[in-house]
Short mmCIF file of C-alpha atoms in Angstrom, two decimals:
data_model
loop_
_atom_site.label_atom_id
_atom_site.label_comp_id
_atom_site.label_asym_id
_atom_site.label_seq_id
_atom_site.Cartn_x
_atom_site.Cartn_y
_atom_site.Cartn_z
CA UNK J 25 165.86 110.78 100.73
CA UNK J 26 164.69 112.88 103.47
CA UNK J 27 164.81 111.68 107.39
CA UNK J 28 161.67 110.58 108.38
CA UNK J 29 162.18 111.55 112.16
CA UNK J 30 159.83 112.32 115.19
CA UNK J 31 159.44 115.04 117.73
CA UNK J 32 159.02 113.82 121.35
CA UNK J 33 156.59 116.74 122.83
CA UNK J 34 154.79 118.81 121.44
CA UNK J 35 154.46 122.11 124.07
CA UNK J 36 155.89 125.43 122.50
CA UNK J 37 159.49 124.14 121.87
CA UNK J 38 158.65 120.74 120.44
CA UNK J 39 156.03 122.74 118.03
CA UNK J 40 159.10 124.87 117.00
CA UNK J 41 160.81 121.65 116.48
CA UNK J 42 157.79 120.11 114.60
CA UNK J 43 157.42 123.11 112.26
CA UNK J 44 161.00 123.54 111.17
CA UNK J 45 160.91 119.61 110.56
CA UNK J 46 158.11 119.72 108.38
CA UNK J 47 159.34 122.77 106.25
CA UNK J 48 163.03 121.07 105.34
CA UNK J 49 163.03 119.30 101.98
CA UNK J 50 165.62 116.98 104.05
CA UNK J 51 162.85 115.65 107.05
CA UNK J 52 160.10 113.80 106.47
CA UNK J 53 158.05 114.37 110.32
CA UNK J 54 157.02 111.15 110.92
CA UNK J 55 155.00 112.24 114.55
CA UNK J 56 154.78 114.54 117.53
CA UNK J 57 154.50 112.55 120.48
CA UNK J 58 152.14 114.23 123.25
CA UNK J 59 150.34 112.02 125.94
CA UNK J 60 148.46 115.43 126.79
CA UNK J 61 144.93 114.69 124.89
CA UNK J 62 143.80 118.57 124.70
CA UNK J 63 147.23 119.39 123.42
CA UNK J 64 147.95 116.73 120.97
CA UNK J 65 144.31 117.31 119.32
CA UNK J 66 145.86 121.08 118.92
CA UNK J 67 148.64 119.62 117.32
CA UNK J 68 146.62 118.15 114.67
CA UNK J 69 144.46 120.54 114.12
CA UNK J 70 147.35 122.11 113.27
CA UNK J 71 147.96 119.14 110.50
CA UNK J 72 150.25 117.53 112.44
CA UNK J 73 150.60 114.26 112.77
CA UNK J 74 150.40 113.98 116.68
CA UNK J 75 150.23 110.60 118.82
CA UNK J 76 150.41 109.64 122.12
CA UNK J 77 152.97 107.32 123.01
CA UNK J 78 156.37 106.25 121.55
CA UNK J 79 154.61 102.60 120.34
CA UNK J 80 152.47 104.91 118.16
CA UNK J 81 155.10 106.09 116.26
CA UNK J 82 155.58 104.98 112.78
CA UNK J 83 158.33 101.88 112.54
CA UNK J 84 160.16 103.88 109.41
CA UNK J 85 161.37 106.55 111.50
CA UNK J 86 164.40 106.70 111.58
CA UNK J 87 165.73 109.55 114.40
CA UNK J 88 164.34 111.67 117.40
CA UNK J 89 164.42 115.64 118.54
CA UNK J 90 163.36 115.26 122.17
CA UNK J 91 161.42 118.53 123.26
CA UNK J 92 160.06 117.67 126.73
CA UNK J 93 160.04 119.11 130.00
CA UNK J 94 163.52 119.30 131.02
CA UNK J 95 163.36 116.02 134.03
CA UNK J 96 161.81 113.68 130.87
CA UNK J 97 164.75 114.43 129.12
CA UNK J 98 166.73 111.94 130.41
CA UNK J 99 163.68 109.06 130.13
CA UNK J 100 162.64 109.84 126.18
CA UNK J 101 166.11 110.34 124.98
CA UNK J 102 167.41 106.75 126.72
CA UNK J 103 163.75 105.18 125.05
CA UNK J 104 164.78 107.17 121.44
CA UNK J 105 168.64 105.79 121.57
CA UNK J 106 167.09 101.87 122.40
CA UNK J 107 165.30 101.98 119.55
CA UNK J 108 168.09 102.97 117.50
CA UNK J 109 167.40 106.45 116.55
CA UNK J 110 170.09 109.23 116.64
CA UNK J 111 168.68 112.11 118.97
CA UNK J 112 169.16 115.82 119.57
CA UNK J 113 167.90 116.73 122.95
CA UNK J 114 167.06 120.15 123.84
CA UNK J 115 168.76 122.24 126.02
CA UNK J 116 169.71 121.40 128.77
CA UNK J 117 170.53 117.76 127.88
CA UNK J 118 169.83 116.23 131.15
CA UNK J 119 168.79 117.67 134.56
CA UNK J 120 171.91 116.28 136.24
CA UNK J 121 175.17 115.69 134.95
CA UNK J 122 174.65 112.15 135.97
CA UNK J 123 171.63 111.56 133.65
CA UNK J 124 173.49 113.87 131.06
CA UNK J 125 176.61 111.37 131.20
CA UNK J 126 174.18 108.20 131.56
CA UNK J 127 172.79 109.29 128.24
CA UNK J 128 176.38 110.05 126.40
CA UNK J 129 177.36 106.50 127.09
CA UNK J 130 174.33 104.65 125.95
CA UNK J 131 174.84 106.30 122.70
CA UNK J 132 178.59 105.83 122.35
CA UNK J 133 177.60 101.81 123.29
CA UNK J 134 175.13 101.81 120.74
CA UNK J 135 177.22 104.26 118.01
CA UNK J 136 174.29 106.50 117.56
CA UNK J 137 174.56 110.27 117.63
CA UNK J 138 173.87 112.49 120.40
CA UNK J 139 173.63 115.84 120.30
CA UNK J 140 171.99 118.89 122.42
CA UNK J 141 169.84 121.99 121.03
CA UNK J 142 171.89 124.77 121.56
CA UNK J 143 170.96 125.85 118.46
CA UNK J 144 172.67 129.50 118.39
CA UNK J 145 175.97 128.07 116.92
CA UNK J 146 174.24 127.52 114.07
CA UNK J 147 173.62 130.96 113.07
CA UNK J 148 176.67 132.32 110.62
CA UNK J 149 177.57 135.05 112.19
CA UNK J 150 178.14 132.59 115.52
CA UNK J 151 180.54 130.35 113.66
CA UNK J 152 182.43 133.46 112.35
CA UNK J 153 183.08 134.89 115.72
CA UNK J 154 185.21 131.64 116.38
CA UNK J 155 187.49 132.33 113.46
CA UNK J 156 187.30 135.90 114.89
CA UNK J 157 187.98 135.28 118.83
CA UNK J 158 191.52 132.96 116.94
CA UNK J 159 192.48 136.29 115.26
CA UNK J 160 192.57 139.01 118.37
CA UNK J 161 195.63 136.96 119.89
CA UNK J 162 195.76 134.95 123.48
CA UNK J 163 192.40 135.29 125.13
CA UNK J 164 192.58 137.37 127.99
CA UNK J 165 189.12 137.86 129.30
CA UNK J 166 185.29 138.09 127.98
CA UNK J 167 182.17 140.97 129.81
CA UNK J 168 178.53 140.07 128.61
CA UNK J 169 175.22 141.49 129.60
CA UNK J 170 172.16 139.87 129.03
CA UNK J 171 169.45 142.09 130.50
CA UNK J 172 165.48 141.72 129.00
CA UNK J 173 162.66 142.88 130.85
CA UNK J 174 160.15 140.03 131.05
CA UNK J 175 156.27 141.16 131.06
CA UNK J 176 154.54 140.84 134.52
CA UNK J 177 152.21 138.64 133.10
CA UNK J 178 155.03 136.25 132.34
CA UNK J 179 154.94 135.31 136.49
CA UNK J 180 150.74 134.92 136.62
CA UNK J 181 152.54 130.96 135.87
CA UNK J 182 153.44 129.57 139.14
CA UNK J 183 156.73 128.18 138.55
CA UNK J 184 157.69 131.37 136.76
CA UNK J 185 157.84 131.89 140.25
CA UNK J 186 159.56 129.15 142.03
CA UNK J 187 163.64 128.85 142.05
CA UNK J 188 165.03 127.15 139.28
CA UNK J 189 162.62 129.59 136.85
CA UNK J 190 164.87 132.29 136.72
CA UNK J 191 167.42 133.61 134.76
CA UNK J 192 170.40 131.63 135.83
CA UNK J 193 168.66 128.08 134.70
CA UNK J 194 166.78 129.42 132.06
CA UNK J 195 168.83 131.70 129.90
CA UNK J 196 172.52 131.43 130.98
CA UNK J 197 173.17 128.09 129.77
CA UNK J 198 172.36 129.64 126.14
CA UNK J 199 175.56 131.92 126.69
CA UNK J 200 177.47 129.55 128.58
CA UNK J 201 177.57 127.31 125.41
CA UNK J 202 178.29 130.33 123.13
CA UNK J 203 181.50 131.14 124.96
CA UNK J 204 182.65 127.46 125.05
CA UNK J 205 181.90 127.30 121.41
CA UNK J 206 184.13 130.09 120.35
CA UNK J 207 186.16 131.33 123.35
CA UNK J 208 186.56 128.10 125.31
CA UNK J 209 185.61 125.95 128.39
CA UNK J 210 185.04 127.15 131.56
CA UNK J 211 186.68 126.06 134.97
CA UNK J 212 185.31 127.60 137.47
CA UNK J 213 182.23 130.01 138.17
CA UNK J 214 181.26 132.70 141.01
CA UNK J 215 177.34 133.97 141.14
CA UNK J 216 175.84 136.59 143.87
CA UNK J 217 171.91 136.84 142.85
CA UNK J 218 169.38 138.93 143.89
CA UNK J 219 165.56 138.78 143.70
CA UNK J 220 165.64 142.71 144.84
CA UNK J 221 163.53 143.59 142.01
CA UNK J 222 160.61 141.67 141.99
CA UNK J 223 160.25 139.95 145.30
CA UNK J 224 160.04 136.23 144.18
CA UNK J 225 161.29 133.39 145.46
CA UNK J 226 163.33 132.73 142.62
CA UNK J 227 166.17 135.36 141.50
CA UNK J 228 165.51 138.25 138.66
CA UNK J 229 169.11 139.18 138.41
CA UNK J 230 172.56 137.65 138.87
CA UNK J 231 176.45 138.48 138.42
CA UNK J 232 178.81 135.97 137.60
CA UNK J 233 182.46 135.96 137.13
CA UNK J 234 183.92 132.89 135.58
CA UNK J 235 187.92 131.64 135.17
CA UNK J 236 188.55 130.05 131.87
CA UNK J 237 190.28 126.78 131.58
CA UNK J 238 192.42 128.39 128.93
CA UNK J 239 193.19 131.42 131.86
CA UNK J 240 191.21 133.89 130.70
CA UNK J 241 188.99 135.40 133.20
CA UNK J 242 185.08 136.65 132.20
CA UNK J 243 181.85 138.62 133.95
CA UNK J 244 178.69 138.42 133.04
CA UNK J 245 175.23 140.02 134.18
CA UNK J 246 172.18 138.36 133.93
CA UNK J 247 168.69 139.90 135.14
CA UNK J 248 164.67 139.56 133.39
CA UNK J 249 163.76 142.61 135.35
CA UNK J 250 165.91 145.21 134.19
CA UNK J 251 164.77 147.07 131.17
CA UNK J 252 167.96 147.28 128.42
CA UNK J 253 168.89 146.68 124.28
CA UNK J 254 171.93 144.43 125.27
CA UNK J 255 170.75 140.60 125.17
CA UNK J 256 171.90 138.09 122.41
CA UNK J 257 167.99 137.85 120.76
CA UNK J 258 168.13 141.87 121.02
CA UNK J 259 171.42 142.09 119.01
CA UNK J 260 170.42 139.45 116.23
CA UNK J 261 166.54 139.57 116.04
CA UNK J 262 166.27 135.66 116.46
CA UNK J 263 163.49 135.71 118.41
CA UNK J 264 160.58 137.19 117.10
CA UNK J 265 158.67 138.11 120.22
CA UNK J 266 161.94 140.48 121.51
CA UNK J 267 162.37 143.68 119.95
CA UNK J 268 164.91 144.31 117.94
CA UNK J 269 167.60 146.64 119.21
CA UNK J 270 170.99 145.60 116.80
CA UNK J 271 173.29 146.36 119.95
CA UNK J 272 176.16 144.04 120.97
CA UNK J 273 176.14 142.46 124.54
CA UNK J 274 179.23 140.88 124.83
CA UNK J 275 182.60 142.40 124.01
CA UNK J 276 185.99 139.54 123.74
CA UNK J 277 189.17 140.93 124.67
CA UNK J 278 192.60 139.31 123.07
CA UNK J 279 196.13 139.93 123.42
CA UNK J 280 196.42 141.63 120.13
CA UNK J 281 193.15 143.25 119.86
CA UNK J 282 189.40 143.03 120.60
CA UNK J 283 185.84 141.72 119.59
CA UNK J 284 182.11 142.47 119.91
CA UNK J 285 179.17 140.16 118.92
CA UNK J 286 176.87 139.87 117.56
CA UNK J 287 178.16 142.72 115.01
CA UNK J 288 181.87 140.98 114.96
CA UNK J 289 183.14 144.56 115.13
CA UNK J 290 186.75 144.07 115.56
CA UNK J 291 189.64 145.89 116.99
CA UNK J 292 193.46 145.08 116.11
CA UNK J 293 196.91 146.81 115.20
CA UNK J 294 197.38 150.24 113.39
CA UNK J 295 200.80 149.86 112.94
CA UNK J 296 203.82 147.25 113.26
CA UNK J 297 205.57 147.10 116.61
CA UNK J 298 204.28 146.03 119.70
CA UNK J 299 200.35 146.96 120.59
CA UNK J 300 200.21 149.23 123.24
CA UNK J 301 197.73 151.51 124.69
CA UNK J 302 199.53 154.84 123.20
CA UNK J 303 198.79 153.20 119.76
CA UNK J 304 195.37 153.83 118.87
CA UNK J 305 193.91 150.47 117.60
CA UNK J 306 192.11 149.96 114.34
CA UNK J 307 188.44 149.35 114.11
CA UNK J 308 186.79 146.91 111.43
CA UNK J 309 182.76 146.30 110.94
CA UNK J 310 181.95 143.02 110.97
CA UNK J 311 180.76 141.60 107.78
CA UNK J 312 176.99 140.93 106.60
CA UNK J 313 175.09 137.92 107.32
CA UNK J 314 171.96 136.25 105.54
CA UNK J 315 169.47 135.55 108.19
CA UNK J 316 168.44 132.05 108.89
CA UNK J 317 166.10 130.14 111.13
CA UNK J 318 168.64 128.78 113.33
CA UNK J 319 166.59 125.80 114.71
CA UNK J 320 165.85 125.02 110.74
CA UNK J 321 169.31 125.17 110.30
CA UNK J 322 170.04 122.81 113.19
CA UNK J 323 168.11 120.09 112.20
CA UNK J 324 168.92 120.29 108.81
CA UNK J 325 172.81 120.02 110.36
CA UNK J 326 171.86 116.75 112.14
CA UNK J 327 170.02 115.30 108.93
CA UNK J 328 173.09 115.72 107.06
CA UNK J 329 175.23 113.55 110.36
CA UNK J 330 172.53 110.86 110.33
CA UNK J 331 173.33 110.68 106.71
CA UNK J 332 176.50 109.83 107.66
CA UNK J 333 178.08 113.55 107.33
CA UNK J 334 180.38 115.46 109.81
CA UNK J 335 179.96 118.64 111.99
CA UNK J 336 181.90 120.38 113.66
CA UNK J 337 179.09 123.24 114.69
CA UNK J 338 176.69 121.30 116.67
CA UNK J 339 176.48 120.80 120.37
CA UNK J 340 177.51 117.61 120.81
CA UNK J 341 176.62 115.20 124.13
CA UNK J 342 179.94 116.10 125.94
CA UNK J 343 179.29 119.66 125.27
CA UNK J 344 175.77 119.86 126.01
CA UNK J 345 177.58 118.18 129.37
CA UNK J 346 180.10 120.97 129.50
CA UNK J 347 176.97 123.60 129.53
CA UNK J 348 175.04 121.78 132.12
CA UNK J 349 178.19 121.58 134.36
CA UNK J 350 179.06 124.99 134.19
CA UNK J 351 175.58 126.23 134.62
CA UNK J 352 174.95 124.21 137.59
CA UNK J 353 178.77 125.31 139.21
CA UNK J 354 177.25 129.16 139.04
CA UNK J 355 173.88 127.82 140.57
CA UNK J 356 175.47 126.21 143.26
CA UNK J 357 177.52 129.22 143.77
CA UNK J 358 174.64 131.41 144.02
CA UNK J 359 173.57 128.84 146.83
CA UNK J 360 177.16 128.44 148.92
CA UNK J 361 178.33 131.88 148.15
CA UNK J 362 181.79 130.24 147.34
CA UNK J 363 183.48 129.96 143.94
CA UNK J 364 182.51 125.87 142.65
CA UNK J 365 184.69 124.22 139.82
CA UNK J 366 182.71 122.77 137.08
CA UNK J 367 184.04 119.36 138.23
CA UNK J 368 182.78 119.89 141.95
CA UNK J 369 179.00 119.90 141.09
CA UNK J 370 177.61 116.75 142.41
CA UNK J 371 176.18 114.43 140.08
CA UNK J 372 172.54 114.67 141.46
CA UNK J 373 172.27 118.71 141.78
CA UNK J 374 169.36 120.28 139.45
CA UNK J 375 170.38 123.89 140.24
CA UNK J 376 168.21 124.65 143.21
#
């Protein structure tokens, strides 16, 4: 029987969330909550079935995506888990680590499942490069670059201005996640940031170095001002709205050889003996990959857990935890200009 589960908010996200929901043969969208009266009479005159308040929801649902603003996170989840629904949470799945962690043990006491939308493991090429990253030997270190040119008009919004707006709280926690997913956890981060660029308040570009917990070592470049094909929606073409360019923007370096993603293009041994850099190393494309929605794919993923299946590719509640940790140790590092573990953030620190 399909889920019959709800979508707490309805802005551009929880519509996303809403839409995929109603297209799966395995969810039956019971509502879209959205206290917002212009928006939720938008939402059903889109022919969905919108309410306003968690009482309004229909009493056979039976699980929750929560979609709102990032600080009612915490609020709707701990009101979805009471009533005995499993939940995914958006990204990020708390504003604080504390909230994150309040929310991971109210649904281990209740033995409900908890998981966070970082929905990019689900594409196939995403769980390949794990397999992948396993095959090019001891990890030795990781470079990505994530640079897309947001339009001007994308700051006429005011807190498109403000700090906490910009790329480090917005988009890096997307690629933090990937590399814990297939390359592992991180220990400790370094940021400089720069609003050079732009002029705002809040930063258009940033540099971070991170140190692995496994011992590898990694860099990464973040900016929305600078004009480039390398990004993660650029490589794959997830994301409708960014052009297309096919380019990798992150390239995985191994003991016995090397990877780039999205394309899994993959470098190893020519020969027997011991790899060296007189010994010109082997390159393999990556294989072909069906496109999928990955959000349809995600929720489809937690129908089958609430059915009482396993997965091992979704973002669970300690991970989503993991992201938000690390995220916030490069924010506060762009803050104190020192490098900050990912177990020195304090549990109240939103990243600005």
């Amino acid at each position: 029987m399909p889920l019959p589960l709800c979508v707490i908010g309805g802005g551009a996200i929880g519509l996303r969330h809403a839409e995929v929901a109603a297209a799966s043969p395995h969810i039956a969208l019971s509502a879209v909550v959205e206290p917002d009266a212009p928006r939720r009479a938008a939402l059903a005159g889109m022919g969905l079935p919108a309410v306003a308040t968690l009482d309004e929801v229909p009493g056979t649902t039976r699980a929750a995506v929560v979609a709102t603003p990032t600080p009612a996170h915490f609020p709707s989840a701990t009101e979805a888990l009471g009533r005995g629904w499993p939940v995914l949470v958006e990204k990020p799945l708390a504003a604080t680590c504390a909230d994150a962690g309040a929310l991971i043990a109210a649904a281990a006491a209740a033995g409900l499942p908890l998981f966070t939308g970082h929905h990019r493991r689900c594409h196939p090429f995403s769980r390949a490069a794990r397999a992948a990253v396993a095959a090019i030997g001891a990890p030795v270190g990781v470079q990505g670059l994530w640079s897309l040119r947001k339009p001007d008009s994308y700051f006429d919004i005011a807190w498109h201005r403000a700090p906490g707006a910009g790329p480090l709280l917005t988009n890096l926690s997307h690629e933090i996640d990937l590399l814990h997913f297939f390359f592992g956890r991180v220990a400790e981060a370094t940021a400089l940031v720069s609003s050079a660029r732009r002029g705002l308040a809040v930063e258009d570009t940033a540099a971070v170095a991170l140190r692995f917990e496994n011992g590898a070592l990694g860099s990464f470049l973040m900016s929305d001002a600078g004009a480039s094909p390398w990004a993660f929606e650029a490589g794959c073409g997830e994301n409708p709205g960014i052009a297309l360019s096919g380019e990798d923007y992150l390239r995985i370096v191994g003991s016995e050889g090397a990877l780039a993603f999205p394309s899994l293009t993959r470098w190893g041994r020519s020969g027997p003996g011991e790899i060296e850099w007189s010994k010109p190393l082997d390159r393999h494309a990556g294989p072909e990959f069906e496109r999928l929605d990955p959000l349809l794919a995600q929720i489809e993923r937690f129908a089958g857990v609430v059915a009482g299946g396993k997965d091992d590719v979704l973002c669970t509640g300690p991970d989503g935890l993991a992201a938000l940790q690390t995220t916030l140790a490069v924010a506060l590092s762009a803050k104190t200009g020192a490098p900050v573990g990912t177990g020195e953030v304090p549990d109240d620190f939103r990243g600005t």
